[in-house]
PDB file of C-alpha atoms in Angstrom:
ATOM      1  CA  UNK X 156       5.773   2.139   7.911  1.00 92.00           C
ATOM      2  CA  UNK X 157       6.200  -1.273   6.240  1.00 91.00           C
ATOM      3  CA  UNK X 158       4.749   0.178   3.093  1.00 93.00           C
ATOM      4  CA  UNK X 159       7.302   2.654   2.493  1.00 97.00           C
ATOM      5  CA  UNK X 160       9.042  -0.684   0.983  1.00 97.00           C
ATOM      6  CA  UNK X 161       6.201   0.227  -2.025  1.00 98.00           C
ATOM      7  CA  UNK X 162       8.724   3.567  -2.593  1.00 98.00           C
ATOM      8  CA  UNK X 163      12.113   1.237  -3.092  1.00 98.00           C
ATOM      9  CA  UNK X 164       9.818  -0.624  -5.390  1.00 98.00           C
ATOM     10  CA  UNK X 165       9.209   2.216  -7.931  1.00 98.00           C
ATOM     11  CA  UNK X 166      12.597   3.170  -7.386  1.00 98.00           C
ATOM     12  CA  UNK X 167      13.540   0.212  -9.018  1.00 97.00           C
ATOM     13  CA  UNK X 168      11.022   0.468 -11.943  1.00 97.00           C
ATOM     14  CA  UNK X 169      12.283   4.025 -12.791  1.00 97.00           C
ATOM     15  CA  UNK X 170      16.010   2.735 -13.102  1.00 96.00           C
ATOM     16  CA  UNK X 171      14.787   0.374 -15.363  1.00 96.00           C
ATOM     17  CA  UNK X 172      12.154   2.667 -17.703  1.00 95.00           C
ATOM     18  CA  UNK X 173       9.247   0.263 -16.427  1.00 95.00           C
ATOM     19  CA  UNK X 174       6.812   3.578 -15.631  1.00 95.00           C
ATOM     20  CA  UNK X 175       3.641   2.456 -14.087  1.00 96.00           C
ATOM     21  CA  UNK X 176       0.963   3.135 -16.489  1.00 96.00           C
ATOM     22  CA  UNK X 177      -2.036   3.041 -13.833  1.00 97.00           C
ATOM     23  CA  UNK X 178      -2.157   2.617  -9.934  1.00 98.00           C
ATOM     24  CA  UNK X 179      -3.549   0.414  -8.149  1.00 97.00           C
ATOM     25  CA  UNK X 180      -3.206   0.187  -3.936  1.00 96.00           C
ATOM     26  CA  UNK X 181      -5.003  -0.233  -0.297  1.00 94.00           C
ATOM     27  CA  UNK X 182      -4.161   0.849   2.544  1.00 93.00           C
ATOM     28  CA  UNK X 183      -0.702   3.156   2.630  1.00 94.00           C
ATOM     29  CA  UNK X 184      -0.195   1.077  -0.533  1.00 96.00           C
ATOM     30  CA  UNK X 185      -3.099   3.474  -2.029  1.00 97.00           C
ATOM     31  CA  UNK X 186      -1.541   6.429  -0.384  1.00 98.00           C
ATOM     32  CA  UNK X 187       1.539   5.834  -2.243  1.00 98.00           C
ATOM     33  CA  UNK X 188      -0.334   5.028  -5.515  1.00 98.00           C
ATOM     34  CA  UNK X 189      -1.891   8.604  -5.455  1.00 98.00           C
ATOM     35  CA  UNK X 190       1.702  10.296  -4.907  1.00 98.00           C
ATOM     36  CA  UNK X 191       2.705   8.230  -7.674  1.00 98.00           C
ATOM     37  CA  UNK X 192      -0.526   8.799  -9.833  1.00 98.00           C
ATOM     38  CA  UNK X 193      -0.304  12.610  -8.987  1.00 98.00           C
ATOM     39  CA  UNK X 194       3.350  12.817 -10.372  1.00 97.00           C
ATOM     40  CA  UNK X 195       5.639  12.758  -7.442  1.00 98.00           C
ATOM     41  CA  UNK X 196       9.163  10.811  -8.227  1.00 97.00           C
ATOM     42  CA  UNK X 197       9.511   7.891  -5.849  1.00 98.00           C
ATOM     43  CA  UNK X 198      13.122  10.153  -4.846  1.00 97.00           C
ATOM     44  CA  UNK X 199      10.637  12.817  -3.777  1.00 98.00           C
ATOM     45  CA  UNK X 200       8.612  10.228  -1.738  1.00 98.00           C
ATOM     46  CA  UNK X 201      11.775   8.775  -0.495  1.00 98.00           C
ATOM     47  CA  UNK X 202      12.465  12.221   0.892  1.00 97.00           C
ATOM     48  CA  UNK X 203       8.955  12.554   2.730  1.00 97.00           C
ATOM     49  CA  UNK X 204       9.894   8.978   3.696  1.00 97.00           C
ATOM     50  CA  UNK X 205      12.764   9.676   5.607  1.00 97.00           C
ATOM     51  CA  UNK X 206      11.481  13.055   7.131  1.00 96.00           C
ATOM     52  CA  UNK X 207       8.449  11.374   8.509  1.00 95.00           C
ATOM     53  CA  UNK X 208       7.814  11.159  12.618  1.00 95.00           C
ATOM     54  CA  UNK X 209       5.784   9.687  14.600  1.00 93.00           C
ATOM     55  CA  UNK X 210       3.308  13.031  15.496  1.00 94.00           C
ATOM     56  CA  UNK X 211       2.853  13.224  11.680  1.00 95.00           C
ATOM     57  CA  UNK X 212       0.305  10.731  11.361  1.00 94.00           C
ATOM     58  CA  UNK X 213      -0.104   9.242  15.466  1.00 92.00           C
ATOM     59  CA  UNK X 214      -2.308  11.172  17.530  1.00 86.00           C
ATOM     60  CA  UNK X 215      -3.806   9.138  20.271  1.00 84.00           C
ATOM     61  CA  UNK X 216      -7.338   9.977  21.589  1.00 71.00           C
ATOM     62  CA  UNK X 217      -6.795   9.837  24.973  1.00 62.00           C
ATOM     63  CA  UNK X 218      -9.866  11.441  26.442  1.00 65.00           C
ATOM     64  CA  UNK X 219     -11.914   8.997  24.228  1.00 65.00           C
ATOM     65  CA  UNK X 220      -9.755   6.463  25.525  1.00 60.00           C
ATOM     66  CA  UNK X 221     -10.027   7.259  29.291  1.00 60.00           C
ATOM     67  CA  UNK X 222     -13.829   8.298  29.586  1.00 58.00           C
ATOM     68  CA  UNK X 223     -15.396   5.563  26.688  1.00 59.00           C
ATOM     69  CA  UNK X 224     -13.339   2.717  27.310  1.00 60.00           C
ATOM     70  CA  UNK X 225     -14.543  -0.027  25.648  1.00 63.00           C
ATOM     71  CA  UNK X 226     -16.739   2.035  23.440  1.00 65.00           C
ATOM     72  CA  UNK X 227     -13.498   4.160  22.431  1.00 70.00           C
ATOM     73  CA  UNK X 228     -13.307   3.709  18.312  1.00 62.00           C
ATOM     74  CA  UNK X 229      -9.604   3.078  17.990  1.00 60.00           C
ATOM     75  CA  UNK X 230      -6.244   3.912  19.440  1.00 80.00           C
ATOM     76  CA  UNK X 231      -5.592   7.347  17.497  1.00 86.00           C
ATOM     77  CA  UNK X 232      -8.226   9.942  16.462  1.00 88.00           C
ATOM     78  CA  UNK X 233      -7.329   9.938  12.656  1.00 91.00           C
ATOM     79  CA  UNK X 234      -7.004  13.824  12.387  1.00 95.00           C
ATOM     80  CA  UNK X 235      -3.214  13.972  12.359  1.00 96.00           C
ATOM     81  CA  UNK X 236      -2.703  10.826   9.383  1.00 96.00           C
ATOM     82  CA  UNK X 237      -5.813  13.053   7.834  1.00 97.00           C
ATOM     83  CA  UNK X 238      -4.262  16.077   7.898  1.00 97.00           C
ATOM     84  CA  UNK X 239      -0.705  14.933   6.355  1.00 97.00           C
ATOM     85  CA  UNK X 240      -2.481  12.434   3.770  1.00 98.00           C
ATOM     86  CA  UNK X 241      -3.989  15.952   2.178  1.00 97.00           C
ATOM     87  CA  UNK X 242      -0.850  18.067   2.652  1.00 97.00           C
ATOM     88  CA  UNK X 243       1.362  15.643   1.197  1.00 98.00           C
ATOM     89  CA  UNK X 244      -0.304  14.724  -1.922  1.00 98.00           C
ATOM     90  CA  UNK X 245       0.617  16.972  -5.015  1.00 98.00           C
ATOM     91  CA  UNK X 246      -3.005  16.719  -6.530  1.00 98.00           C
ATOM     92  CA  UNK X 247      -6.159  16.005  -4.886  1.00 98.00           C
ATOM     93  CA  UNK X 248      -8.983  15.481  -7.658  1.00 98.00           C
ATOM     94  CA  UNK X 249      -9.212  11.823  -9.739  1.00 98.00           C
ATOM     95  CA  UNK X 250      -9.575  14.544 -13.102  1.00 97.00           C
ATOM     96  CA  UNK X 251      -6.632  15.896 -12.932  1.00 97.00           C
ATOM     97  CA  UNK X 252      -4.100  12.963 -11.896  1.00 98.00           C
ATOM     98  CA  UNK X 253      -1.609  12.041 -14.118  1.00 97.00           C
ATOM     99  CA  UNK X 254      -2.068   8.629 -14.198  1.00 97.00           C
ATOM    100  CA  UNK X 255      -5.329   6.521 -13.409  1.00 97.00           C
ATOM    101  CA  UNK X 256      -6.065   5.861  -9.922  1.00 98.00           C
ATOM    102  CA  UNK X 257      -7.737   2.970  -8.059  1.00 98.00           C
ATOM    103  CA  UNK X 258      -7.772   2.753  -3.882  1.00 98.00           C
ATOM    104  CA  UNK X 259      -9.860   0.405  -2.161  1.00 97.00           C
ATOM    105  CA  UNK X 260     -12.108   0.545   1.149  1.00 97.00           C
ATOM    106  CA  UNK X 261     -14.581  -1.724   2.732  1.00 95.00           C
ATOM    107  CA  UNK X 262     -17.974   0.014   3.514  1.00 97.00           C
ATOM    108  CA  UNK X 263     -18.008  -1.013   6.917  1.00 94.00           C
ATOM    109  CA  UNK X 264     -21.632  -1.115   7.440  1.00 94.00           C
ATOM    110  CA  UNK X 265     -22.441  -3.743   4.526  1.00 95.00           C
ATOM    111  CA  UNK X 266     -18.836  -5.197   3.775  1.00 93.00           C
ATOM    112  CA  UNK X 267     -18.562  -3.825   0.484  1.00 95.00           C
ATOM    113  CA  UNK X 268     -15.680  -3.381  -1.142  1.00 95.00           C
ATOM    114  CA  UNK X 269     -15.483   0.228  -2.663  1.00 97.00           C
ATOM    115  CA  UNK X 270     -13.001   0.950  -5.716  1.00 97.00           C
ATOM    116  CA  UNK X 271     -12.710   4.617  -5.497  1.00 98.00           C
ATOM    117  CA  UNK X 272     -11.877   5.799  -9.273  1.00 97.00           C
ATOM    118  CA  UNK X 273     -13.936   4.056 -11.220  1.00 95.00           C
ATOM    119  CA  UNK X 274     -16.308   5.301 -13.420  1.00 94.00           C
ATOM    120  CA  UNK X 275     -19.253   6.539 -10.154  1.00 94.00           C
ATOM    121  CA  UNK X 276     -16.481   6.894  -7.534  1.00 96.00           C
ATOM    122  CA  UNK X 277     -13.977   9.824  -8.439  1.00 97.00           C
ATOM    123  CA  UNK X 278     -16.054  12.901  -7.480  1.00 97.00           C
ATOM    124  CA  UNK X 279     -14.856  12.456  -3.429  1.00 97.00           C
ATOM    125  CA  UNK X 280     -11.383  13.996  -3.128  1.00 98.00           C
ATOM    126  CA  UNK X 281      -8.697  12.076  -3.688  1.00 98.00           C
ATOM    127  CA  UNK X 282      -6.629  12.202   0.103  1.00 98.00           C
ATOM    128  CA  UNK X 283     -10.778  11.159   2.002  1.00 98.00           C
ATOM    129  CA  UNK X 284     -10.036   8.095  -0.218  1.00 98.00           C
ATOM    130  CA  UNK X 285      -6.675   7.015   0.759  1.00 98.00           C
ATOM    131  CA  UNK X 286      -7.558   7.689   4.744  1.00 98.00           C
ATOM    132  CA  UNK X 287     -10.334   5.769   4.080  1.00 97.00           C
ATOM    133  CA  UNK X 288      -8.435   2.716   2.931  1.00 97.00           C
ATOM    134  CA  UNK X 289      -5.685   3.543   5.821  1.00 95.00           C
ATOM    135  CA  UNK X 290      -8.161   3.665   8.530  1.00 94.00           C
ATOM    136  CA  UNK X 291      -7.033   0.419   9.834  1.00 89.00           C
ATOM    137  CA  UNK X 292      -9.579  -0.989  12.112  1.00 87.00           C
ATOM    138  CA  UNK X 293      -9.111  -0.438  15.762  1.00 84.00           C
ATOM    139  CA  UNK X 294      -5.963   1.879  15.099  1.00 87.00           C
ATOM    140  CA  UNK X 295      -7.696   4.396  13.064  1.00 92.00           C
ATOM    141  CA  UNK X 296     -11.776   5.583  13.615  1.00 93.00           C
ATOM    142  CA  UNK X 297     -13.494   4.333  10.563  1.00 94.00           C
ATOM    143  CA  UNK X 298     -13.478   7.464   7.713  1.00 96.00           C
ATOM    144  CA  UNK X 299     -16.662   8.650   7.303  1.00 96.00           C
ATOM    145  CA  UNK X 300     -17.446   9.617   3.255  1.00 96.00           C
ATOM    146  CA  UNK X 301     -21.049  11.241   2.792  1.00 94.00           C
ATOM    147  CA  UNK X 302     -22.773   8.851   4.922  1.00 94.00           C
ATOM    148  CA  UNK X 303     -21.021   6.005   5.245  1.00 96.00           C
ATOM    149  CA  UNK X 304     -17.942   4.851   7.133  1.00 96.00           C
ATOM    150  CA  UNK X 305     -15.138   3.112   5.535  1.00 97.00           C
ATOM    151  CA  UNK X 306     -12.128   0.998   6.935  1.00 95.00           C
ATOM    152  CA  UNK X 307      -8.672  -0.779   5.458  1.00 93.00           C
ATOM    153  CA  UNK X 308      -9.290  -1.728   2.404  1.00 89.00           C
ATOM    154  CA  UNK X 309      -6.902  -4.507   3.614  1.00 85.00           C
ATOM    155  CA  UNK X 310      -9.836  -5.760   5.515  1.00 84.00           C
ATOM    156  CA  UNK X 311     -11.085  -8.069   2.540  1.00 85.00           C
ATOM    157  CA  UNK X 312      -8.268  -8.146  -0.004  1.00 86.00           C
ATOM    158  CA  UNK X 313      -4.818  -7.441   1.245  1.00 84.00           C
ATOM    159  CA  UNK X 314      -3.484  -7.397  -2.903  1.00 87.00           C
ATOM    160  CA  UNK X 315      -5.938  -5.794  -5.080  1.00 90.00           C
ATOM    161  CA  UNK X 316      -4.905  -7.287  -8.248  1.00 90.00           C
ATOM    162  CA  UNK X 317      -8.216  -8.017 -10.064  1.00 89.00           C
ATOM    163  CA  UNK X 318      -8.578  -4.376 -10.921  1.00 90.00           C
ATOM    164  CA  UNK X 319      -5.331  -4.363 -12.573  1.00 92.00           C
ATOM    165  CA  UNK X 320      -6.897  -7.784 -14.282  1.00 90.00           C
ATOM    166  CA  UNK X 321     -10.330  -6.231 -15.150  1.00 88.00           C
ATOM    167  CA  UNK X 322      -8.636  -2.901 -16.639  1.00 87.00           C
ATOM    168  CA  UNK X 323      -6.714  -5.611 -19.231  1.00 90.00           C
ATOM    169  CA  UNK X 324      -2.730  -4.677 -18.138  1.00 92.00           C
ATOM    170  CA  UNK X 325      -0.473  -6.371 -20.361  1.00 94.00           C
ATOM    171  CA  UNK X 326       1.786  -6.701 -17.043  1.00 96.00           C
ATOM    172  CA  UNK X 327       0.871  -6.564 -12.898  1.00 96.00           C
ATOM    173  CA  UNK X 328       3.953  -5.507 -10.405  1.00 97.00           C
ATOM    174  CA  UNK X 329       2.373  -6.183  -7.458  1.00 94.00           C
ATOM    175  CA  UNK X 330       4.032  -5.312  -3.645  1.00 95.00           C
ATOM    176  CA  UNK X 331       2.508  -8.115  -1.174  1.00 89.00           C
ATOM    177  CA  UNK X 332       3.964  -6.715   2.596  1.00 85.00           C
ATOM    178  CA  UNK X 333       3.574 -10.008   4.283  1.00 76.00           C
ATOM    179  CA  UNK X 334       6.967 -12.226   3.910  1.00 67.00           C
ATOM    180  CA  UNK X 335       6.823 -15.477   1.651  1.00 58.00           C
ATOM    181  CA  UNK X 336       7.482 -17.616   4.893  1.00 59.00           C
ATOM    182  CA  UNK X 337       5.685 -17.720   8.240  1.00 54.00           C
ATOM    183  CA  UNK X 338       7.435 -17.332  11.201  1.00 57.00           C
ATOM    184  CA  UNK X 339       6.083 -17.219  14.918  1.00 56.00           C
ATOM    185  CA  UNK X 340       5.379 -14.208  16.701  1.00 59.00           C
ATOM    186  CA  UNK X 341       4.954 -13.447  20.280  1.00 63.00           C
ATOM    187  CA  UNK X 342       3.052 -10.409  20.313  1.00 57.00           C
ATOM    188  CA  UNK X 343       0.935 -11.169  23.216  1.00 59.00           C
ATOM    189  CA  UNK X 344       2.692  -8.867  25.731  1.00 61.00           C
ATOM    190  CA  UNK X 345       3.701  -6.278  23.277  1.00 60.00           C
ATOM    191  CA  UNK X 346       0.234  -4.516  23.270  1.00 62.00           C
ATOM    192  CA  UNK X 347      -2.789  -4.044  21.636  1.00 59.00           C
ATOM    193  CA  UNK X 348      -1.039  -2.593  18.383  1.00 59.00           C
ATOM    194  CA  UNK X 349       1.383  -5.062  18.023  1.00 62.00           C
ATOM    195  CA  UNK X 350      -1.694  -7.638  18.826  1.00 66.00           C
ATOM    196  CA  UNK X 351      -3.908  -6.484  16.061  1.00 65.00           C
ATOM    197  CA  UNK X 352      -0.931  -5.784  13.581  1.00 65.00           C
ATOM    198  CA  UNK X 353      -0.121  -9.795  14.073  1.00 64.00           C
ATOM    199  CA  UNK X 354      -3.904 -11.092  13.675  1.00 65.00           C
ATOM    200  CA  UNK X 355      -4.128  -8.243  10.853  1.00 64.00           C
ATOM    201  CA  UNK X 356      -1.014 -10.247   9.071  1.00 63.00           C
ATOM    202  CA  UNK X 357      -2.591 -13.465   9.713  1.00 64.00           C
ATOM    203  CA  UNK X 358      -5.991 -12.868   7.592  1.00 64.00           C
ATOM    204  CA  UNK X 359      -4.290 -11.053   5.044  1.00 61.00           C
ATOM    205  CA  UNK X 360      -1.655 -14.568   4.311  1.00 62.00           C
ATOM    206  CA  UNK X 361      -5.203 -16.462   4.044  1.00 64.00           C
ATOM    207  CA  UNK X 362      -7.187 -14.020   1.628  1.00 66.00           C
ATOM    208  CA  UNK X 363      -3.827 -13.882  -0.484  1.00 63.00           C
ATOM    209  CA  UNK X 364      -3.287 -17.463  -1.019  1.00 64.00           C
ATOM    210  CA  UNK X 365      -7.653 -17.525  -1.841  1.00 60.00           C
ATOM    211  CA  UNK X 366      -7.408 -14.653  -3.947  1.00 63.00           C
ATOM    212  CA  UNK X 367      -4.419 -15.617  -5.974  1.00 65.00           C
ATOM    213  CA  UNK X 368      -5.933 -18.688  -6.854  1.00 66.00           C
ATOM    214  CA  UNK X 369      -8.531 -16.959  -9.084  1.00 70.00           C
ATOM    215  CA  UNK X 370      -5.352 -15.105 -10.857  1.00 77.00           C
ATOM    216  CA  UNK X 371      -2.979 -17.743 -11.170  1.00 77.00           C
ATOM    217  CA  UNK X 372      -3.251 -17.123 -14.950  1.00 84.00           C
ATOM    218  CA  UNK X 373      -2.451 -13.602 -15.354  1.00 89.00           C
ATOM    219  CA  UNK X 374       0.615 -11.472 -15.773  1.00 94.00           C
ATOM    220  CA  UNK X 375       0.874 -11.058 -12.310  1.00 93.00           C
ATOM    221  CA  UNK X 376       4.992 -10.522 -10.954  1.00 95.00           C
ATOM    222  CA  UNK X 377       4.696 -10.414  -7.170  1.00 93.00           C
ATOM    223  CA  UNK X 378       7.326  -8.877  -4.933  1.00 95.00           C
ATOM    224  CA  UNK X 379       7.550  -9.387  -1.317  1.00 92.00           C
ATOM    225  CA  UNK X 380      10.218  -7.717   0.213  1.00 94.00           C
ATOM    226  CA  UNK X 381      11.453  -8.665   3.198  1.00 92.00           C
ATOM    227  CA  UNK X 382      10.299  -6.321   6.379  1.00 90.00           C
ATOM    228  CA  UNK X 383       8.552  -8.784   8.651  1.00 81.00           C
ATOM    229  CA  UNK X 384      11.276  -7.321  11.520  1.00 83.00           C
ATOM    230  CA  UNK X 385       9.846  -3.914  11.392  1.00 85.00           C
ATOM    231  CA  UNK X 386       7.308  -2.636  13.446  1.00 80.00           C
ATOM    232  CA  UNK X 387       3.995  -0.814  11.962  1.00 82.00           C
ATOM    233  CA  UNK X 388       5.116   2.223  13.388  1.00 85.00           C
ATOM    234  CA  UNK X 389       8.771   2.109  13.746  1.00 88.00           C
ATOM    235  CA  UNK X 390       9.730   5.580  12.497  1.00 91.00           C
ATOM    236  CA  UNK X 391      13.824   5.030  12.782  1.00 92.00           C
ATOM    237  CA  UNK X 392      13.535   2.027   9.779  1.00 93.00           C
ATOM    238  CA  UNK X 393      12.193   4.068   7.042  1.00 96.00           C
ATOM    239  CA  UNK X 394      15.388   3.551   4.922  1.00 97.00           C
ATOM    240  CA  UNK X 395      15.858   0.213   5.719  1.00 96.00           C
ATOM    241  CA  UNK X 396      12.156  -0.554   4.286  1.00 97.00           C
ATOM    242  CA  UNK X 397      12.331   1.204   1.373  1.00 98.00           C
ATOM    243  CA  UNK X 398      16.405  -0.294   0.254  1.00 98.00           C
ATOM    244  CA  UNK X 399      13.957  -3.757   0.983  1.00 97.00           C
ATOM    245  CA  UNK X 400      11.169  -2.731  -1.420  1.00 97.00           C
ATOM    246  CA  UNK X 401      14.110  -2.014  -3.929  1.00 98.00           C
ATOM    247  CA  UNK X 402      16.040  -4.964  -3.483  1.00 97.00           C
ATOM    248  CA  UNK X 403      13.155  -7.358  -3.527  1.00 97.00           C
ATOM    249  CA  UNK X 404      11.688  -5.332  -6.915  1.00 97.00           C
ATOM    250  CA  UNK X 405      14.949  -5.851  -8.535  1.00 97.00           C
ATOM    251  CA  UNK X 406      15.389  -9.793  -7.457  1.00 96.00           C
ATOM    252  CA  UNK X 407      11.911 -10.108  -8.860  1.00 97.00           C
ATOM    253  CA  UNK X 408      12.257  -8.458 -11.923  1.00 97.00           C
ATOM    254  CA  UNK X 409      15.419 -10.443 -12.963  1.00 96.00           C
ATOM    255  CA  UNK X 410      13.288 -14.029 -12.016  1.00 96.00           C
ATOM    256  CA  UNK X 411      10.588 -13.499 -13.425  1.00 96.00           C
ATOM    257  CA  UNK X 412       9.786 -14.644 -17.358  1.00 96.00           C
ATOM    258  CA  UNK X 413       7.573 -11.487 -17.668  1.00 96.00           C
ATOM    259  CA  UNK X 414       9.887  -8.920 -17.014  1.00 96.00           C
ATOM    260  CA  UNK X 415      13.476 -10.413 -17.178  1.00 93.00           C
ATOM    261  CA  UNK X 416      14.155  -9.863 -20.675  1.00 92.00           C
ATOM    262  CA  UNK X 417      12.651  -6.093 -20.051  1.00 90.00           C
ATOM    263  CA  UNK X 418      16.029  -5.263 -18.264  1.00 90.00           C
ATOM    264  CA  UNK X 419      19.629  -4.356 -18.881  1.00 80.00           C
ATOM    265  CA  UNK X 420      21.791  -7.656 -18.376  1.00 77.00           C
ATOM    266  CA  UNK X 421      23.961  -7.544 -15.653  1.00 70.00           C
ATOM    267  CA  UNK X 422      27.700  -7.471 -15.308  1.00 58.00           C
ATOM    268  CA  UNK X 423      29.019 -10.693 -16.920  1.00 53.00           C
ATOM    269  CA  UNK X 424      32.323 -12.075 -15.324  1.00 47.00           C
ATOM    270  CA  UNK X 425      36.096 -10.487 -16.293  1.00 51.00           C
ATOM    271  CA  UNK X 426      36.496 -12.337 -19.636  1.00 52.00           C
ATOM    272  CA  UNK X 427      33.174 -13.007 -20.010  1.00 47.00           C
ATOM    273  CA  UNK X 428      31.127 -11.684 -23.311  1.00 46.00           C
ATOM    274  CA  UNK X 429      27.756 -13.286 -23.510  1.00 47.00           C
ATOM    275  CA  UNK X 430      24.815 -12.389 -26.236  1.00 42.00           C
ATOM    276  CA  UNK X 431      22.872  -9.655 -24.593  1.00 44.00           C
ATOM    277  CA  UNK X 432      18.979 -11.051 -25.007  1.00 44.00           C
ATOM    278  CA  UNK X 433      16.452  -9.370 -27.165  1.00 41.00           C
ATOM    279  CA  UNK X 434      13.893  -6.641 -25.752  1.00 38.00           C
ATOM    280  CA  UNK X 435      10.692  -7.160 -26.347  1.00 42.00           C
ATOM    281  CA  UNK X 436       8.646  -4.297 -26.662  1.00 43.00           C
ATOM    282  CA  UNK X 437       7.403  -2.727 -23.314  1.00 43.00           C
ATOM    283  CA  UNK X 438       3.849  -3.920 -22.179  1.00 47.00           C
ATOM    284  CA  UNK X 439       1.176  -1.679 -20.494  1.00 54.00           C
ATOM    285  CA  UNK X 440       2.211  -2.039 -16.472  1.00 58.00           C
ATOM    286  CA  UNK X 441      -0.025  -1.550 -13.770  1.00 60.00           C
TER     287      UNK X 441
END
């Protein structure tokens, strides 16, 4: 539910004219890169968004659960997040998006990191790729795709930026989940989601300060809005997350060198009448 704050974020690229001109996303962040990529408006997500409950995408496997025990594969059986990742999105083949597409997944049996739409990796339908890269491990059953199994693409790089990087964009908007300051957690008696959401949040702080480092030079304006204090699957804070996304977006966009001079100026002071700044000409934004 946290990345619904990736929907208040292209809400606030719309208002401006900054139109994504390819996709890149893991995890629900892919999921909302394909309804993006397949032409929904981010007010059409924000209406899914708000509709969303709980038996939509949660369906726990309890039999597994009782009879297996330890050898049970994860909390929920996967059908139900399956089942409304393919209704939901409004096109389901890489060929016929409207915008590139890029989701990423972690073979689970080498550690690979797969890049489903590059050139090799568009023939599997779109909505098997984005469960793959949700298939969070423990919560979701790893996604099997031919004959491999794929988990979160979170699992080895929690922002995906270099294939923004490789593909050349003049400009990177990139939605990091995680807030920009650590605080403690006690999660310990809250149960096992709320335990593996915390060490999930953990790893992914790590690989994005190592990761960054190898992009420190790029066009790269990172947003991290501010929805630490909601749960993974807290159904009743949808709006909340997404006005976050927004507001975050639209802090970032003013602060940053890249993109400030992109945007409208905004209401000067009663008397005030300052020299609007000159637009440069809009770069190629991933």
């Amino acid at each position: 539910m946290k990345g619904l704050a990736h929907i208040g974020a292209l809400k606030a690229l719309h208002r401006h004219g900054l139109i994504p001109d390819e996709y890149v996303g893991t995890s629900v962040g892919g999921f909302i890169a394909a309804l993006a990529a397949g032409g929904m408006s981010p007010s059409q997500m924000e209406e899914m968004a708000l509709s969303l409950r709980a038996k939509d995408i949660l369906d726990y496997d309890w039999k597994t659960l009782l009879f297996r025990r330890s050898r049970a594969r994860s909390l929920y059986r996967g059908k139900a997040l399956h089942d409304f990742v393919r209704r939901t999105l409004p096109e389901d083949r890489f060929d016929r998006l409207r915008h590139p597409l890029y989701i990423t997944s972690v073979d689970l049996g080498t550690g690979q990191e797969v890049i489903w739409g590059l050139p090799g990796y568009t023939e599997i339908p779109v909505h098997d790729c984005v469960v793959a890269s949700c298939s969070i491990p423990g919560i979701y059953p790893p996604k099997r795709i031919n004959q491999y199994y794929f988990v979160d693409g979170g699992l080895v790089d929690t922002l995906p930026v270099k294939v923004a990087v490789y593909t050349k964009a003049d400009l990177i908007v990139a939605v990091y989940l995680e807030p920009p300051e650590v605080s403690a957690r006690r999660v310990e008696r809250r149960g096992m989601g709320a335990i593996l959401e915390q060490s999930q949040s953990i790893l992914s702080r790590v690989l994005l300060r190592h990761n960054l480092h190898y992009f420190e030079k790029s066009p790269i304006v990172l947003i991290q809005p501010r929805v630490a204090e909601h749960g993974i699957f807290e159904f009743r804070d949808a709006a909340a997350v997404m006005a976050a996304g927004e507001e975050a977006t639209e802090a970032a966009l003013r602060a940053s060198p890249l993109t400030r001079g992109l945007l409208e100026p905004e209401p000067s002071a009663p008397g005030a009448s300052p020299t609007p700044p000159p637009f440069p000409a809009r770069p190629e934004l991933a």
